[in-house]
Tab-separated table of C-alpha atoms in Angstrom:
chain	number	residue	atom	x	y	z
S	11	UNK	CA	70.371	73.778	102.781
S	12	UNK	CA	71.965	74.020	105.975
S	13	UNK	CA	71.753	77.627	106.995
S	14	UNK	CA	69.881	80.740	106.400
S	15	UNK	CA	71.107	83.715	108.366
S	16	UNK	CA	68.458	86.786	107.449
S	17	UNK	CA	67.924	90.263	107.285
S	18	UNK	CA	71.801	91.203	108.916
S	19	UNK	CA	71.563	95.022	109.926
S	20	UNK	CA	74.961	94.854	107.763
S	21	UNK	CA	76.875	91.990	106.402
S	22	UNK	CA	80.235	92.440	105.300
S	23	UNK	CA	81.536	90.814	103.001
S	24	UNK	CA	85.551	92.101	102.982
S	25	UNK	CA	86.210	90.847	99.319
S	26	UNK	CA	83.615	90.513	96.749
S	27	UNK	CA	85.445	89.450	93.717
S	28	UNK	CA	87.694	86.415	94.889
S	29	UNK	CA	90.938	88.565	95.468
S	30	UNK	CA	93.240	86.308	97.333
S	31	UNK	CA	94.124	89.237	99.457
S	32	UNK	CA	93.353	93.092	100.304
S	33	UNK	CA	96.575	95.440	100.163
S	34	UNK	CA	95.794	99.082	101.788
S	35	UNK	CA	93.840	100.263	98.910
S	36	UNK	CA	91.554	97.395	98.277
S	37	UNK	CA	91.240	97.045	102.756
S	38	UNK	CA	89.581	100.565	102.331
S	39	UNK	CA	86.882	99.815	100.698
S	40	UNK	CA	85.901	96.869	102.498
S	41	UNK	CA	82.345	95.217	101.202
S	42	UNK	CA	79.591	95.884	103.410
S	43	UNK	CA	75.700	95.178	102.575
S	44	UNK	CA	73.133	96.286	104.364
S	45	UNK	CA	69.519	94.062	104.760
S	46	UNK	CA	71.455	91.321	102.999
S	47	UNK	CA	71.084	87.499	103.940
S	48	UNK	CA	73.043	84.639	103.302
S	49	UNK	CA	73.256	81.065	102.673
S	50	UNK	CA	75.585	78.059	103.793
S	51	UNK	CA	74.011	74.709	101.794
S	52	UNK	CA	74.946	71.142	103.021
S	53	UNK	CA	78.063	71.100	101.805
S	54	UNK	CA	79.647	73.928	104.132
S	55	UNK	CA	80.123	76.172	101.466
S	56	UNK	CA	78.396	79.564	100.981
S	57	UNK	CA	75.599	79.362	98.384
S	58	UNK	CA	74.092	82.974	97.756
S	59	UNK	CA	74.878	86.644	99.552
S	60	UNK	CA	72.601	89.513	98.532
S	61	UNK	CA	69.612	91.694	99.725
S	62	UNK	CA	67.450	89.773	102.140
S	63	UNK	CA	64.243	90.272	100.068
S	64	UNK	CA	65.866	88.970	96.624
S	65	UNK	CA	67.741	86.014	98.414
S	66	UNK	CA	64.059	85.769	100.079
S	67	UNK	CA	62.193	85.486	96.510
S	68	UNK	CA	65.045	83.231	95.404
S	69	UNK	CA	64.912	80.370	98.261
S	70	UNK	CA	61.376	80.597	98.802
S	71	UNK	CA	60.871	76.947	98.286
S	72	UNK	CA	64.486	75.784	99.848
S	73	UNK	CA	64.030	74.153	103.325
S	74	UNK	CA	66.858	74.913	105.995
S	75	UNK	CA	68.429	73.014	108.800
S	76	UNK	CA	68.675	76.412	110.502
S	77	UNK	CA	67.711	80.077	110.363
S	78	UNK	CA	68.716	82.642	112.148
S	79	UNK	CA	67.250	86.274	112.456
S	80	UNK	CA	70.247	88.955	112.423
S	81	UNK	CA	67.924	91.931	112.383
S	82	UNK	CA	69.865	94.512	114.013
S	83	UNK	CA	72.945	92.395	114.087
S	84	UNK	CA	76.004	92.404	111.689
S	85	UNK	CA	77.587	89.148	110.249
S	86	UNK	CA	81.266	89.291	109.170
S	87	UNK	CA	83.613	86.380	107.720
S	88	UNK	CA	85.095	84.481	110.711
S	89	UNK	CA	88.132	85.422	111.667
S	90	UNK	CA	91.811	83.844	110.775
S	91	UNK	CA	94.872	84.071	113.340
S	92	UNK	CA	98.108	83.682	111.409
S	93	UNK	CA	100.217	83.126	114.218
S	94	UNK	CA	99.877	81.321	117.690
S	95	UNK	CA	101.671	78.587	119.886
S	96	UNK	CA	99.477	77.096	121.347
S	97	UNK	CA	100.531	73.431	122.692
S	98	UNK	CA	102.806	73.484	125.533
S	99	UNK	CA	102.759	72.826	129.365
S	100	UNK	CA	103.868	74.812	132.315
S	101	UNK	CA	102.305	78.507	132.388
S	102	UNK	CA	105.583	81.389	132.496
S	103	UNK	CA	103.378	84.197	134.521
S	104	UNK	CA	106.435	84.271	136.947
S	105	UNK	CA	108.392	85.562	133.759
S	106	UNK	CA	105.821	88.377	133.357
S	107	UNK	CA	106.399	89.753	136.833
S	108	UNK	CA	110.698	89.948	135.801
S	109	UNK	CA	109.241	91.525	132.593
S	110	UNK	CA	107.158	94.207	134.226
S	111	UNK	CA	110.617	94.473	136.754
S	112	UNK	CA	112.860	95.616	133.651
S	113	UNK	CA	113.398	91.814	132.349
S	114	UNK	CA	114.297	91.812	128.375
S	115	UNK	CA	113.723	88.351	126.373
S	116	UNK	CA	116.881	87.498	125.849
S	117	UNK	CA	117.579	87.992	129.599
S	118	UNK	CA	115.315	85.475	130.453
S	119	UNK	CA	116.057	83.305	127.335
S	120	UNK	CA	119.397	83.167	128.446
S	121	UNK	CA	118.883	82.479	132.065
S	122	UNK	CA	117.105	79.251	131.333
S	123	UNK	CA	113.934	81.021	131.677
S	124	UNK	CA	111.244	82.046	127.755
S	125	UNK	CA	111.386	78.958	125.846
S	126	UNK	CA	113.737	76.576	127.374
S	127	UNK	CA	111.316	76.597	130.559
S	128	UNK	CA	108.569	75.826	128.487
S	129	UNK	CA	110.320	73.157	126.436
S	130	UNK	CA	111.304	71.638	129.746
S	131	UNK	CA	107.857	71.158	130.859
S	132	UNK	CA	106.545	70.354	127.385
S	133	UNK	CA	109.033	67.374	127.267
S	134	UNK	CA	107.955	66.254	130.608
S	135	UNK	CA	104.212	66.064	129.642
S	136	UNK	CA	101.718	63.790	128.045
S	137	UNK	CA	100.174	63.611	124.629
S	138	UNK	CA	97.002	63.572	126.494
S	139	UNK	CA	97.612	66.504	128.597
S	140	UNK	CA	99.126	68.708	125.744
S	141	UNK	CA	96.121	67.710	123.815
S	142	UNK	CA	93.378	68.338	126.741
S	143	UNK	CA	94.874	71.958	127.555
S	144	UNK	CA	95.126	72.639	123.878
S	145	UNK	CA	91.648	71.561	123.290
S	146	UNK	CA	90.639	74.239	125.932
S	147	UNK	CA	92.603	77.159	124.453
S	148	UNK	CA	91.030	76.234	120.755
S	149	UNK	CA	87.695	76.449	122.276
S	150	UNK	CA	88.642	80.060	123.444
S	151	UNK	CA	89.931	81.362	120.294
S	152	UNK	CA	86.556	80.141	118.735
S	153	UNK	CA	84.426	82.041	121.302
S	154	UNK	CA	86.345	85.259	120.344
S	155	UNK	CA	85.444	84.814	116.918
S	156	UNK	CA	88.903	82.547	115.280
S	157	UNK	CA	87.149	80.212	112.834
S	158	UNK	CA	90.929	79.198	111.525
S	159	UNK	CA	94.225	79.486	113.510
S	160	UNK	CA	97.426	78.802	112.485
S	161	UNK	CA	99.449	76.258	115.275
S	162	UNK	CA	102.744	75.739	115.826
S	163	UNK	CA	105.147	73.181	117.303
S	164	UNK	CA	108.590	74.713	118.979
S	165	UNK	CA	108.685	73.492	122.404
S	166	UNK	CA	110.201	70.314	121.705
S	167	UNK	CA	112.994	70.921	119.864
S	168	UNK	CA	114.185	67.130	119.762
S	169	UNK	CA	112.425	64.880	117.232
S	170	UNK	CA	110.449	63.172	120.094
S	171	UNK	CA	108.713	66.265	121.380
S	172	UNK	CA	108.223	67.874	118.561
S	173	UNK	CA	106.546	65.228	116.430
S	174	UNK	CA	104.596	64.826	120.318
S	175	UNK	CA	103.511	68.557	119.483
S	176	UNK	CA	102.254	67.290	115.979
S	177	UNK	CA	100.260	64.781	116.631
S	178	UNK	CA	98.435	66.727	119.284
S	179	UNK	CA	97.812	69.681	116.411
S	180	UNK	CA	96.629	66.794	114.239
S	181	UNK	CA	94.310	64.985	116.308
S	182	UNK	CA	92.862	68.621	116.976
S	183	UNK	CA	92.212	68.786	112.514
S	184	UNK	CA	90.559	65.905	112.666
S	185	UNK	CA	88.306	65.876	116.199
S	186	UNK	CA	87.661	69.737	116.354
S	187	UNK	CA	85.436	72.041	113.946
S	188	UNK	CA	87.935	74.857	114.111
S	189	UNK	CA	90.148	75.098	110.957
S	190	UNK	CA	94.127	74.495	111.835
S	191	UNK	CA	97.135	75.213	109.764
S	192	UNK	CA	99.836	73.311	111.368
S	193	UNK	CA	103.391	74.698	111.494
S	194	UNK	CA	106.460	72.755	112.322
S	195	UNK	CA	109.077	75.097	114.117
S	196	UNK	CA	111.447	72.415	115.328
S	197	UNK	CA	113.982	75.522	114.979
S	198	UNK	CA	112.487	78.151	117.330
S	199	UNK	CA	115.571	77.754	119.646
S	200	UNK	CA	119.098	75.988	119.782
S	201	UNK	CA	118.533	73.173	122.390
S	202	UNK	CA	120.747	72.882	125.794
S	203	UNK	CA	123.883	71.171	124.512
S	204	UNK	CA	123.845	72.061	120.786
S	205	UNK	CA	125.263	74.527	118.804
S	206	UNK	CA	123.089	76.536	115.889
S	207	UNK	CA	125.033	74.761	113.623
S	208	UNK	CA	124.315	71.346	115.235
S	209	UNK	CA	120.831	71.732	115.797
S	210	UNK	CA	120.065	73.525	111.743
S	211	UNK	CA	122.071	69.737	110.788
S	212	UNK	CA	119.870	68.022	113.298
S	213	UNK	CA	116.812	69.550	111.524
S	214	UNK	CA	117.758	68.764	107.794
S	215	UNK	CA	118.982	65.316	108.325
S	216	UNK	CA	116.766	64.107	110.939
S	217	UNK	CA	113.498	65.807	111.268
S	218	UNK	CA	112.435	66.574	107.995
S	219	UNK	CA	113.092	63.421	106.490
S	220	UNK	CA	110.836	61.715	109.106
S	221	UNK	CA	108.213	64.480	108.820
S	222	UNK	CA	108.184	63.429	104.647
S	223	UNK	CA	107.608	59.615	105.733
S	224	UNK	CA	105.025	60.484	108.094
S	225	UNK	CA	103.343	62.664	105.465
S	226	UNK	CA	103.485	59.621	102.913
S	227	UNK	CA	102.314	57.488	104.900
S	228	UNK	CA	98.892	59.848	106.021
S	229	UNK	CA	99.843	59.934	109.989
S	230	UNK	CA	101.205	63.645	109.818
S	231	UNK	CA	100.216	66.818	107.301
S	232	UNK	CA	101.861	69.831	108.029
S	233	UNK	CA	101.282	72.819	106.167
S	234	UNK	CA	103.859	75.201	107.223
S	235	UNK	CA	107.942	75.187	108.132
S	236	UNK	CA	109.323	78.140	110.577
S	237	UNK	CA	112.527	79.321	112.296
S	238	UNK	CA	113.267	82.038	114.651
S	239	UNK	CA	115.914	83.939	112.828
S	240	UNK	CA	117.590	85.740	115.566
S	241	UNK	CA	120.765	87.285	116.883
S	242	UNK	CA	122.029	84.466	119.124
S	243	UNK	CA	119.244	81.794	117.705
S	244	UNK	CA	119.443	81.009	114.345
S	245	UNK	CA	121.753	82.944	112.102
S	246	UNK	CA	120.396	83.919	108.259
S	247	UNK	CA	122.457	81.401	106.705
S	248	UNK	CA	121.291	78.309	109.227
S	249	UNK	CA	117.573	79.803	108.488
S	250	UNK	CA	118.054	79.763	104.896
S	251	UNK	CA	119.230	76.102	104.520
S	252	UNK	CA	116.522	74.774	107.140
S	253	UNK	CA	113.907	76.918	105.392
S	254	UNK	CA	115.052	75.873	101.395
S	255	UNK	CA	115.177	72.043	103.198
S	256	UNK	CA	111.772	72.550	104.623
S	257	UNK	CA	110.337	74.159	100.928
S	258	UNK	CA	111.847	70.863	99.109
S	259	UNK	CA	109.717	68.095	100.673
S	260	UNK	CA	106.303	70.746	100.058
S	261	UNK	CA	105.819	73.637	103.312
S	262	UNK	CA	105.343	77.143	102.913
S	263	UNK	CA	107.678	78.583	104.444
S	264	UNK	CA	106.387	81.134	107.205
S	265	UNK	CA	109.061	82.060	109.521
S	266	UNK	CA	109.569	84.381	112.527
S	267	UNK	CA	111.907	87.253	111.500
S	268	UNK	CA	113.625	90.641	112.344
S	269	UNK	CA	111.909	90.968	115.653
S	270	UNK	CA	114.942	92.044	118.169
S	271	UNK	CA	117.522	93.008	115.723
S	272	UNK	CA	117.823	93.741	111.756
S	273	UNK	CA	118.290	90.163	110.434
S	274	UNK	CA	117.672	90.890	106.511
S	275	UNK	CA	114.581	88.067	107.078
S	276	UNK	CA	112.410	90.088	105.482
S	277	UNK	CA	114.866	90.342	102.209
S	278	UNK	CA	115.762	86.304	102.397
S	279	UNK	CA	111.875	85.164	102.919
S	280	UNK	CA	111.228	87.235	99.636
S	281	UNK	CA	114.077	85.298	97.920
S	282	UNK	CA	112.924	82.334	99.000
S	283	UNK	CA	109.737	82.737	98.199
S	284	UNK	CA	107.974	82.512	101.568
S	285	UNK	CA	103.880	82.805	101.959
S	286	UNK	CA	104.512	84.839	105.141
S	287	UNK	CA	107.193	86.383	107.677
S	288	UNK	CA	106.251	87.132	111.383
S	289	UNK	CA	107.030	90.001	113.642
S	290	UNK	CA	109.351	92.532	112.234
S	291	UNK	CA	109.913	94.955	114.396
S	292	UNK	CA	113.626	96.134	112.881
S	293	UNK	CA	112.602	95.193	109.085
S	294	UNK	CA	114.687	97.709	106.919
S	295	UNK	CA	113.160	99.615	104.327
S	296	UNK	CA	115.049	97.337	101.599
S	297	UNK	CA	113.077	94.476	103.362
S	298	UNK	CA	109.962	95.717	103.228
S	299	UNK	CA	110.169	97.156	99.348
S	300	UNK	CA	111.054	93.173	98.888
S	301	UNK	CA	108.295	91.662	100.676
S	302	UNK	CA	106.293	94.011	98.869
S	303	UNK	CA	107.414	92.995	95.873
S	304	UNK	CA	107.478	88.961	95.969
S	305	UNK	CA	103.710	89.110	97.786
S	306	UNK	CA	105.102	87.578	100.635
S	307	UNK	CA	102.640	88.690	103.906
S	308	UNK	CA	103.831	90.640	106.962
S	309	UNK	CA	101.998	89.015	109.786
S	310	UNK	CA	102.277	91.493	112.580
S	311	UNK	CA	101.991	90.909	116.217
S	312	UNK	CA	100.676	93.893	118.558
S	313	UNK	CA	100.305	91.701	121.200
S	314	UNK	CA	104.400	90.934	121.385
S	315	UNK	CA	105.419	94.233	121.129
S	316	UNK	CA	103.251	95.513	123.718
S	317	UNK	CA	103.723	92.800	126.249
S	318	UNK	CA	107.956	92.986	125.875
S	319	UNK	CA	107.365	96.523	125.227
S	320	UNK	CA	109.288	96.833	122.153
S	321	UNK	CA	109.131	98.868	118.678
S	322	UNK	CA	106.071	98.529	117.221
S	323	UNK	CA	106.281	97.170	113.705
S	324	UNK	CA	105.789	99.829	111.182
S	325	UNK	CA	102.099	98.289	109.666
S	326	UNK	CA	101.244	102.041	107.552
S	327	UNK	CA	104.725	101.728	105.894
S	328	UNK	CA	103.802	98.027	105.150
S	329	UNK	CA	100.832	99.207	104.057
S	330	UNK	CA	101.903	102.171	101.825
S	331	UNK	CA	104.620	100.201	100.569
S	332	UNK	CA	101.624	97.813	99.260
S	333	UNK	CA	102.554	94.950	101.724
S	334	UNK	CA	100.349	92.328	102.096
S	335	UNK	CA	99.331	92.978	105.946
S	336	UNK	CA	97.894	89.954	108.683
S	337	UNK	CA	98.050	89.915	111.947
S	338	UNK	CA	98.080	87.092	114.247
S	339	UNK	CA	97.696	86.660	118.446
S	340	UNK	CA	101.184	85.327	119.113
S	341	UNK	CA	99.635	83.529	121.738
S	342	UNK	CA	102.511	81.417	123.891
S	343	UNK	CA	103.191	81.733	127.436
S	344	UNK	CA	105.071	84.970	126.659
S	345	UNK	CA	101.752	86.775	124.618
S	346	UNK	CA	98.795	85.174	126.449
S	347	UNK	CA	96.368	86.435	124.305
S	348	UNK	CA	93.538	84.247	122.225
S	349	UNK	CA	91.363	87.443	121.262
S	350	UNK	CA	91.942	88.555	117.534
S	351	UNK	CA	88.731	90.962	118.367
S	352	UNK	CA	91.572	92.686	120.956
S	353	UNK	CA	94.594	92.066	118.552
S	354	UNK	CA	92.627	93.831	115.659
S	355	UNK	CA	91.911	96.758	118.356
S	356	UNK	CA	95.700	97.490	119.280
S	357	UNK	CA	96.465	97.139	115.361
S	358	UNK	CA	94.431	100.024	115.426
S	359	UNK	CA	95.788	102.108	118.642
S	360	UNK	CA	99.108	101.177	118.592
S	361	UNK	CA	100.250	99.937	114.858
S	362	UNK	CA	97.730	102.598	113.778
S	363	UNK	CA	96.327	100.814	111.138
S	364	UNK	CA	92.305	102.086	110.046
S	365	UNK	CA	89.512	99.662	111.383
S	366	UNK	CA	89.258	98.360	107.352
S	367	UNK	CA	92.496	97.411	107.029
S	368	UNK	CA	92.744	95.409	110.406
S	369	UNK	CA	89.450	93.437	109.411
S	370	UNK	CA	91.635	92.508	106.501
S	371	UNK	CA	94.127	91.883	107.866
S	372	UNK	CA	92.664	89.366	110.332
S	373	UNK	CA	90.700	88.105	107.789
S	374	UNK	CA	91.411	87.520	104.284
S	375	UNK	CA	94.982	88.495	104.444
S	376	UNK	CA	95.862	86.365	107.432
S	377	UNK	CA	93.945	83.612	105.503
S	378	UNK	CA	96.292	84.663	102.544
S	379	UNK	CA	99.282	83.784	104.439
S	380	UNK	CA	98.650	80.692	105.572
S	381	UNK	CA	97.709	79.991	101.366
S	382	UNK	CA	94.088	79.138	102.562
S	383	UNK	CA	92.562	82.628	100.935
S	384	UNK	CA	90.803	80.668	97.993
S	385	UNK	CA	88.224	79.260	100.467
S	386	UNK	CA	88.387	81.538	103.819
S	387	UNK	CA	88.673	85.445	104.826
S	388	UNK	CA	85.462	86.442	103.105
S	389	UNK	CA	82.181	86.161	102.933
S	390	UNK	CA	81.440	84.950	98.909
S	391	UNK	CA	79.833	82.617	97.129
S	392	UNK	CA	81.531	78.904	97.040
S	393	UNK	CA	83.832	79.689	100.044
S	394	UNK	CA	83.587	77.674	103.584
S	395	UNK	CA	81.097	79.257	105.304
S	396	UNK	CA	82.693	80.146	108.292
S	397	UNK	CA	81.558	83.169	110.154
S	398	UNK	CA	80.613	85.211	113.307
S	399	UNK	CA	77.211	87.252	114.046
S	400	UNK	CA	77.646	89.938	116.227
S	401	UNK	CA	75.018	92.217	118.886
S	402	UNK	CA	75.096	95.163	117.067
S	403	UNK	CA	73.873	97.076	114.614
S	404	UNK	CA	77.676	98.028	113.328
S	405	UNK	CA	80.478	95.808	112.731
S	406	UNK	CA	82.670	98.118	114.009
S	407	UNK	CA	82.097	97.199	117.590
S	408	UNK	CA	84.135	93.947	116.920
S	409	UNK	CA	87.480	96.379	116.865
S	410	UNK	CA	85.777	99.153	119.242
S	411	UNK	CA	85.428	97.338	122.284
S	412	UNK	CA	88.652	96.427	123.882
S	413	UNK	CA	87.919	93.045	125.502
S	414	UNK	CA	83.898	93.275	125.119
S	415	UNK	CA	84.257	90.436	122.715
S	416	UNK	CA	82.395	87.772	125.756
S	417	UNK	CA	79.425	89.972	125.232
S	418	UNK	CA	79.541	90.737	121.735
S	419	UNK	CA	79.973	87.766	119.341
S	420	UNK	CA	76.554	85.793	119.219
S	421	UNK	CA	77.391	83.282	117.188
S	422	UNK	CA	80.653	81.335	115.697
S	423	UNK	CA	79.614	79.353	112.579
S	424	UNK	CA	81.838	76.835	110.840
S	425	UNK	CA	80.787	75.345	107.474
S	426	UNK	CA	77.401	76.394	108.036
S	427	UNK	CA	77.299	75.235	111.466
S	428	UNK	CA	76.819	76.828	114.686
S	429	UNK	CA	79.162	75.704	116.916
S	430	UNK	CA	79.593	78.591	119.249
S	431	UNK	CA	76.211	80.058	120.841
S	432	UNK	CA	76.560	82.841	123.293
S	433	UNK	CA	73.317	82.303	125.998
S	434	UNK	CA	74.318	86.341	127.278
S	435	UNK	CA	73.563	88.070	123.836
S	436	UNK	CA	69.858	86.891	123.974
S	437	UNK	CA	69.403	88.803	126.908
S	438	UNK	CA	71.221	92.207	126.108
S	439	UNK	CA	69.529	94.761	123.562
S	440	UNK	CA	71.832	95.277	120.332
S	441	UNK	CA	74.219	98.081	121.702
């Protein structure tokens, strides 16, 4: 076998009977053994979870690449970010100071500044350069604990660039140990010199075709399609059409919605049958009763609405509507955030979600939306065995400290093996 991890203080397990995701009542009773052990075998996936001194007993003749002692420690399933942008050049932190001065999005979007700065930079810039600065960033979403992350293209938003962005996200599948879900989102803005109209027939009949052929032929496999559906960006018919276009050659559809203004996103991603819908802030109540009803996740984004200062999305009437809650980062040059660890903690503050349901959220349910929940989010037998062990004695300390997660997460663990060891636990007592 490849991994033993022993005697864990407490080891929680999130879902303990293969549910492909947690809604409010299931997230508050979250699984959580205590003196329990666990093993990864050769094959990355999770072999036995139970009581130390019965998996103990059991594996007493097994031999093991690796074993770890988490006495006093807590392992908990590694954790998923449903949403993130993470390949672009050119930093914006010169937007954050017009921001802080009274700045709104669309001010800046408008004035050449948000995305179109970034896409101008991204154009400008090497595969090898997107890749090397998106290698870095993956590397510190694993050391706060993200064991699968969703990616996105968008700052192309010409065939070139964005299929630029793509290759970058899949060289990163195949050369990393992080998990990626790769998202095409060719339509998160209407280029310089197009109109929505243009750019939506741009998409159908030039883009998706060639992301089909690239897809045949094994260069390119992406997972997800997504379009800002905004007031002044794309419109709800122009999302609909690139959206059904983008469901016909095979993605899930997970698309950014109702964030500035009421769109009715929320009530067209349930007829459309999307996996997931980001952001809604200004989802109406008919919206939510809809996404409810057609399982389709909210992924919510703290981060956004606390950096642009907006509404905060309404996660307990998600939640008591029995929406199927995630959350993701958001992190662009607008959110610069790669912590989930700090994501899950203003769930909890601002969105005011319990500490349960924001584990869930970032971890089965956020694996949920990105259709990946049969074999990630929890800690159960025959699923990868991707995970984090943490220096305390409760797992609550993950959410708890705001920010402490440099001190605080041990060890990341993909498929069974350690690829994230943190030197500065060793030398701090469990706290």
């Amino acid at each position: 076998h490849r991994l033993l991890l022993e005697n864990a203080e407490q080891l929680v397990l999130v879902c303990g009977r293969r549910e492909p995701y947690l809604r409010r009542d299931g997230a508050a009773r979250l699984g959580v053994l205590r003196a329990a052990s666990l093993v990864v075998g050769l094959d990355g996936c999770i072999k036995a979870v139970g009581q130390a001194d019965v998996i103990r007993n059991e594996f007493s003749e097994a031999t093991f690449e690796r074993i770890i002692d988490c006495s006093g420690k807590c392992v908990l399933p590694g954790l998923v970010d449903a949403h993130t942008h993470p390949v672009w050049a050119g930093d914006r932190v010169h937007e954050f100071a017009m921001k802080l001065a009274g700045a709104s999005y669309m001010e800046i979007h408008q004035a050449g500044g948000g995305i179109h700065f970034t896409v101008e930079h991204t154009r400008k810039a090497t595969e090898e350069e997107l890749f090397t600065s998106f290698q870095h960033r993956l590397e510190r979403m694993l050391r706060a604990g993200s064991t699968l992350v969703e990616c996105k293209s968008g700052y192309g938003l010409n065939l070139e660039t964005e299929l630029k962005m793509l290759r970058v996200i899949e060289r990163a599948k195949k050369s990393m140990d992080i998990g990626i879900s790769s998202t095409y989102c060719g339509a998160h803005a209407v280029p310089k010199g197009k109109t929505a109209t243009e750019a939506t027939d741009d998409i159908i009949n030039n883009h998706l075709p060639k992301l089909k052929e690239l897809k045949l032929s094994g260069e390119i496999h992406v997972n997800n399609i997504d379009v800002f559906c905004e007031k002044g960006v794309f419109d709800l018919e122009s999302t609909r059409r690139i959206l059904q276009a983008g469901k016909d050659i095979g993605l899930q559809i997970n698309f950014h919605g109702d964030e500035l203004h009421p769109m009715k996103s929320a009530e067209l991603g349930a007829e459309l049958g999307a996996r997931a819908i980001s952001h809604l802030e200004e989802v109406t109540d008919e919206g939510i009763v809809a996404m409810a009803r057609a399982k389709c996740a909210a992924v919510l984004l703290p981060t956004t609405a606390y950096m642009l200062r907006l509404k905060q999305p309404q996660a307990r009437k998600m939640l008591e509507e029995g929406v199927i809650v995630a959350l993701g980062s958001d992190f662009n040059p607008n959110a610069y955030c790669f912590s989930m660890p700090m994501v899950m903690h203003l769930a909890c503050v601002n969105m005011k979600m319990s500490m349960n349901e924001a584990l869930a959220a970032a971890t089965i349910n956020a694996a949920y939306a990105l259709g990946k929940s049969d074999t990630h989010g929890s800690l159960e037998v025959g699923k990868q065995g991707d995970l984090l062990i943490i220096n305390s004695s409760r797992w609550e300390h993950l959410i708890y400290q705001f920010g402490g997660h440099e001190a605080l997460i041990n060890y990341v663990i993909v498929k069974g093996k350690v690829i994230y060891e943190n030197e500065r636990c060793e030398t701090m007592s469990s706290y």
